PDB file of C-alpha atoms in Angstrom:
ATOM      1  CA  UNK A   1     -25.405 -28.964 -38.388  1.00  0.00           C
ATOM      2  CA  UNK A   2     -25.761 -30.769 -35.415  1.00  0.00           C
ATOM      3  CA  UNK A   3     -28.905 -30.231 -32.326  1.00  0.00           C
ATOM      4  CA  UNK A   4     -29.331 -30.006 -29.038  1.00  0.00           C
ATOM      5  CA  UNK A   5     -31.808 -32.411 -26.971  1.00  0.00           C
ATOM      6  CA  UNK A   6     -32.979 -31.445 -23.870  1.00  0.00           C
ATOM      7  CA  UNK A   7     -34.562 -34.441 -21.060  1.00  0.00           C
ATOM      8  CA  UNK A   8     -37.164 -33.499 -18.536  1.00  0.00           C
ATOM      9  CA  UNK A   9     -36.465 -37.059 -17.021  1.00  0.00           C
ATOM     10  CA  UNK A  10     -39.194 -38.144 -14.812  1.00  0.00           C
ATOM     11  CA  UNK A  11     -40.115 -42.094 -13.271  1.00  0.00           C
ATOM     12  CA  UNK A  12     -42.846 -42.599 -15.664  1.00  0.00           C
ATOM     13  CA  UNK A  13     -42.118 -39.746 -18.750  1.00  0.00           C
ATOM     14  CA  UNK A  14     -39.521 -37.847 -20.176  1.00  0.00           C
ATOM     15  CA  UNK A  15     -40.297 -34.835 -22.119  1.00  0.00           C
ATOM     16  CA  UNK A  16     -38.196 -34.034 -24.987  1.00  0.00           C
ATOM     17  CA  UNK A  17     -37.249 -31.070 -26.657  1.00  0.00           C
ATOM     18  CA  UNK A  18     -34.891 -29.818 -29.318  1.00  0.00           C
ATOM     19  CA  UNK A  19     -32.777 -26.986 -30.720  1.00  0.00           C
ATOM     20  CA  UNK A  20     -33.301 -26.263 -34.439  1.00  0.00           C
ATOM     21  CA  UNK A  21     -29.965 -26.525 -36.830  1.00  0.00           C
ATOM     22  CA  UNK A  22     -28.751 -23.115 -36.082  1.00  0.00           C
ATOM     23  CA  UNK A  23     -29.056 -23.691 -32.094  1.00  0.00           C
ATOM     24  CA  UNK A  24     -31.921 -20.222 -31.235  1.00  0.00           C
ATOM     25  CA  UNK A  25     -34.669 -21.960 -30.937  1.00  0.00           C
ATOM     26  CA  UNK A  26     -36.178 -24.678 -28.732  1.00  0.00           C
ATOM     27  CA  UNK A  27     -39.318 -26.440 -29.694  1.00  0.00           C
ATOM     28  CA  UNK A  28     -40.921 -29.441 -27.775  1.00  0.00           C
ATOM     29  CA  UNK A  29     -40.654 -32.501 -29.455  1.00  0.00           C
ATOM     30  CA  UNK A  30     -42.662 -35.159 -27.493  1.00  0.00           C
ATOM     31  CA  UNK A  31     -42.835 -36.934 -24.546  1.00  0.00           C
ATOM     32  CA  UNK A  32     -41.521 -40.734 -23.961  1.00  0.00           C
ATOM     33  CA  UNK A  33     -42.186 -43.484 -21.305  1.00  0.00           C
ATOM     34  CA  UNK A  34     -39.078 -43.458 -19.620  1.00  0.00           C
ATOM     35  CA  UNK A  35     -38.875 -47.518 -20.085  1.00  0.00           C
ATOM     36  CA  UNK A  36     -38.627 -46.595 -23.017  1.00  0.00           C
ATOM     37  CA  UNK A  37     -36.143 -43.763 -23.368  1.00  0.00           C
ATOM     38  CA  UNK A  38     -32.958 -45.542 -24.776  1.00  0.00           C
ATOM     39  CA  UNK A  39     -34.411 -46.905 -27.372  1.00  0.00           C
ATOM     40  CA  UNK A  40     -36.631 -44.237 -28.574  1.00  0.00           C
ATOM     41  CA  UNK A  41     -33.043 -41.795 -28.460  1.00  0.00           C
ATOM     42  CA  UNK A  42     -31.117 -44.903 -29.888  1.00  0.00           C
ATOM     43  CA  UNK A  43     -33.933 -44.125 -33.650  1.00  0.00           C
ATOM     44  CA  UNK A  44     -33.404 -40.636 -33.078  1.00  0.00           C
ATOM     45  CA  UNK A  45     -29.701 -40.508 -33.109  1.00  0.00           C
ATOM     46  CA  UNK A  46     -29.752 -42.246 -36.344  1.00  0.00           C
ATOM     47  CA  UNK A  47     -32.089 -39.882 -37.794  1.00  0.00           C
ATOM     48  CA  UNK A  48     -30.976 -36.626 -36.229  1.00  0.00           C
ATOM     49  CA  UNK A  49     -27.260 -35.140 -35.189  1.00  0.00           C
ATOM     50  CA  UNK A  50     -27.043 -34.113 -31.919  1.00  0.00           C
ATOM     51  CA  UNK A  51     -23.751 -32.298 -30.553  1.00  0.00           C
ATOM     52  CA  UNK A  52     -25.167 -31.843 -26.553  1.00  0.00           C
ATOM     53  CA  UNK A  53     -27.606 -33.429 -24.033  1.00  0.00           C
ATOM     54  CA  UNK A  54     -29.383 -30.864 -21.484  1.00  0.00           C
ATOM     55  CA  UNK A  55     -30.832 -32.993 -18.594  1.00  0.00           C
ATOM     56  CA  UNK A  56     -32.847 -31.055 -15.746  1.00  0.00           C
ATOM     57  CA  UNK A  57     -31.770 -31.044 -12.374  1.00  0.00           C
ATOM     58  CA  UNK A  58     -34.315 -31.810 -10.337  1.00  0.00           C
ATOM     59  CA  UNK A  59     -33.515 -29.395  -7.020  1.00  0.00           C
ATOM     60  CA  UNK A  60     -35.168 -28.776  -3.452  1.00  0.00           C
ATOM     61  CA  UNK A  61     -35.372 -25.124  -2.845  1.00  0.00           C
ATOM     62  CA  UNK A  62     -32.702 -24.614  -1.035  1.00  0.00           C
ATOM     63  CA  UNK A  63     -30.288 -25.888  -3.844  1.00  0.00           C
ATOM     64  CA  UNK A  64     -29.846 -29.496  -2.599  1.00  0.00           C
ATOM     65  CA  UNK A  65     -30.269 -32.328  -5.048  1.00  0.00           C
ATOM     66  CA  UNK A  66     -34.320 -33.814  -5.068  1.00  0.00           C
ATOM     67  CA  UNK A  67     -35.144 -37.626  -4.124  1.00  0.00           C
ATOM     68  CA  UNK A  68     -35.676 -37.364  -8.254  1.00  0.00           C
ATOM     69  CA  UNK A  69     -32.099 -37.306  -8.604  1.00  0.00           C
ATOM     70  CA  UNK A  70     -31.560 -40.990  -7.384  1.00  0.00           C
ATOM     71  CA  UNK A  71     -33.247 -42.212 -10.431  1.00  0.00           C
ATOM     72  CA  UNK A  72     -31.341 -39.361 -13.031  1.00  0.00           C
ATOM     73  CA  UNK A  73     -27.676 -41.187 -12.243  1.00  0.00           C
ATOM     74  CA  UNK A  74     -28.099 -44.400 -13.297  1.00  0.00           C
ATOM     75  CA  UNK A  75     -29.636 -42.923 -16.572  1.00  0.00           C
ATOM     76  CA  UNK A  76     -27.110 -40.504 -17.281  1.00  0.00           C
ATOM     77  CA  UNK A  77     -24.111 -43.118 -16.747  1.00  0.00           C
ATOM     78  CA  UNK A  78     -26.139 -45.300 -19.099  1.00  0.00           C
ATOM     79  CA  UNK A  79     -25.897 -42.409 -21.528  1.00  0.00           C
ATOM     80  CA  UNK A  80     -22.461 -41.570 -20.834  1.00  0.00           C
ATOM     81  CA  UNK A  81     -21.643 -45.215 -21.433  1.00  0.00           C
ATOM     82  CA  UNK A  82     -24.004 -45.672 -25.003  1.00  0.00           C
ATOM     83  CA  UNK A  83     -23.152 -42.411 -26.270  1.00  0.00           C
ATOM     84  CA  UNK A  84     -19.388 -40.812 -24.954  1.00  0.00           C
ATOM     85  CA  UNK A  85     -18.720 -38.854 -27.453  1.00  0.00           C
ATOM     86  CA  UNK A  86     -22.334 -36.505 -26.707  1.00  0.00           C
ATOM     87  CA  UNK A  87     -21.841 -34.769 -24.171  1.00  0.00           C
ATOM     88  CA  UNK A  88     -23.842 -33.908 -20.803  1.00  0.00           C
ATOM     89  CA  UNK A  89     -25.055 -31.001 -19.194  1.00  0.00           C
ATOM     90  CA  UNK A  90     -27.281 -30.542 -16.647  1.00  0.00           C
ATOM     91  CA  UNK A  91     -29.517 -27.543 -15.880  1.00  0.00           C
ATOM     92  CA  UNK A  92     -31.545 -26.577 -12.938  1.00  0.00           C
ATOM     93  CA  UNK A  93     -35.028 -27.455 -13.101  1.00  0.00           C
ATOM     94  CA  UNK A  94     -36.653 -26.035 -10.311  1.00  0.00           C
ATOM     95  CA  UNK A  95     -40.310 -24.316 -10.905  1.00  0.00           C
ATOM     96  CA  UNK A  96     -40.494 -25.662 -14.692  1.00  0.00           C
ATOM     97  CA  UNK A  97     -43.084 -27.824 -14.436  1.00  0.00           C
ATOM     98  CA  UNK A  98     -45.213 -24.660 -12.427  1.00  0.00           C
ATOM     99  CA  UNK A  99     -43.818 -22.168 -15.171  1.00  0.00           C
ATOM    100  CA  UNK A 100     -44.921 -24.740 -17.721  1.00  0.00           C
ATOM    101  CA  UNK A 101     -48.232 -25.192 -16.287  1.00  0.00           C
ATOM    102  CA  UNK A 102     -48.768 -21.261 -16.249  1.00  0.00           C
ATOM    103  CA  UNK A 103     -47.716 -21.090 -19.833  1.00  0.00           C
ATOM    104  CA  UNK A 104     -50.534 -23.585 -21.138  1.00  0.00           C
ATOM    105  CA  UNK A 105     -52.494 -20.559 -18.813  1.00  0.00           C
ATOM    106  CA  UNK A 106     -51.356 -17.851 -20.621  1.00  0.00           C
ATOM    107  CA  UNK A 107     -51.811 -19.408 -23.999  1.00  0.00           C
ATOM    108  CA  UNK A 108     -55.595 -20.152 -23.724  1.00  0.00           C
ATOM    109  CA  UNK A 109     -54.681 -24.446 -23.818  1.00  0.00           C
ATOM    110  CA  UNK A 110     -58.388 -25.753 -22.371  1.00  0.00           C
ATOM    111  CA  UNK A 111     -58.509 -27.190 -19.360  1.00  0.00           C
ATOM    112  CA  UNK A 112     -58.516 -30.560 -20.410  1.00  0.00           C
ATOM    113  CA  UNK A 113     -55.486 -30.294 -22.368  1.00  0.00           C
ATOM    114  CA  UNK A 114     -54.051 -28.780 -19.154  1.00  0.00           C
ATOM    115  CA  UNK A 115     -54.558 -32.016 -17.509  1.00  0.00           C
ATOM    116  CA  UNK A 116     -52.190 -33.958 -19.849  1.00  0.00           C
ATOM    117  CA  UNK A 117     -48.943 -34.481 -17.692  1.00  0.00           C
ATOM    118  CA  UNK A 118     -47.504 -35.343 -21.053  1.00  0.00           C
ATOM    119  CA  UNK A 119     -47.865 -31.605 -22.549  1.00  0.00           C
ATOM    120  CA  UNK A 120     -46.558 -30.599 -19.272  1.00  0.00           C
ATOM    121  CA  UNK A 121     -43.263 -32.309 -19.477  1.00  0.00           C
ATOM    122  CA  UNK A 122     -42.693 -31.666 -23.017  1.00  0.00           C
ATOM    123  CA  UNK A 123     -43.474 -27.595 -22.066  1.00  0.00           C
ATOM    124  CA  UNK A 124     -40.628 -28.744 -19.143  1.00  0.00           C
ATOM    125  CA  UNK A 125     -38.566 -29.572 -21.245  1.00  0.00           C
ATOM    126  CA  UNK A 126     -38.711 -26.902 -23.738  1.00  0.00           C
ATOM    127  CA  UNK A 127     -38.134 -24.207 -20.849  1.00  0.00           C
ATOM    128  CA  UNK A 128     -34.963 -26.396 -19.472  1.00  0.00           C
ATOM    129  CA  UNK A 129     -33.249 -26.019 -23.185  1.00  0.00           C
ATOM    130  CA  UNK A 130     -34.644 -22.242 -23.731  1.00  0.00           C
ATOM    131  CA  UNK A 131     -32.593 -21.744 -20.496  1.00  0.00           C
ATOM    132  CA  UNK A 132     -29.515 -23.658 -21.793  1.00  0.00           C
ATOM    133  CA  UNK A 133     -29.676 -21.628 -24.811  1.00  0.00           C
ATOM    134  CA  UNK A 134     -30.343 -17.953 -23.069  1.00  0.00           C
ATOM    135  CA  UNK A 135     -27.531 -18.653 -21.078  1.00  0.00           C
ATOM    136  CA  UNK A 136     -25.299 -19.597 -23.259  1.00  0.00           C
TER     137      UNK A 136
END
């Protein structure tokens, strides 16, 4: 059975996460350099099936698309182009990164671990999928 990935893109890291098999539940999986984001999803495809990409949305408050988005196009017609027959959606990402950073709170994570930006995109991404998934 076939996975979802979800993409917290970002200009310097992408967190990752993933559905198990059965598509319920979303785990983080890891964060990548976003130089080096096609390749690291061009091993994983080979390794893993995965029926649907979830990319965030970056979005101002008011609903209009952030100065993030700029940089998500390009990617996601790069994707389009490697991959055409996975298909995209995107997801609103507004407040994940602040309802990330109040989970590592809530779970007792040390401060220092708090400070990882890394941890805090993979927890992004994570919370974009468990969206995708509750919504579904």
């Amino acid at each position: 059975m076939a996975r979802i990935l979800a993409i917290d893109y970002g200009g310097k890291r992408c967190g990752i996460a993933v559905t198990d098999e059965s598509k319920i539940i979303a785990s983080g999986l890891t964060t990548v350099d976003t130089k080096s984001l096609l390749n690291w999803l061009k091993e994983y495809l080979v390794k893993e099936d995965i029926e649907l990409f979830i990319i965030g949305e970056p979005k101002r408050l008011h609903g209009e698309a952030s100065e993030s988005e700029a940089l998500i196009k390009p990617f996601i017609a790069k994707l389009s182009s490697l991959y055409p027959s996975i298909p995209i959606k995107r997801i609103d990402e507004r407040f994940t990164s602040k309802i990330a950073f109040n989970t590592m709170l809530a779970s007792g994570i040390s401060k220092k671990k708090r400070q990882n930006k890394a941890l805090v995109d993979q927890i992004s991404a994570t919370i974009i999928l468990q969206d995708y998934l509750y919504n579904l």
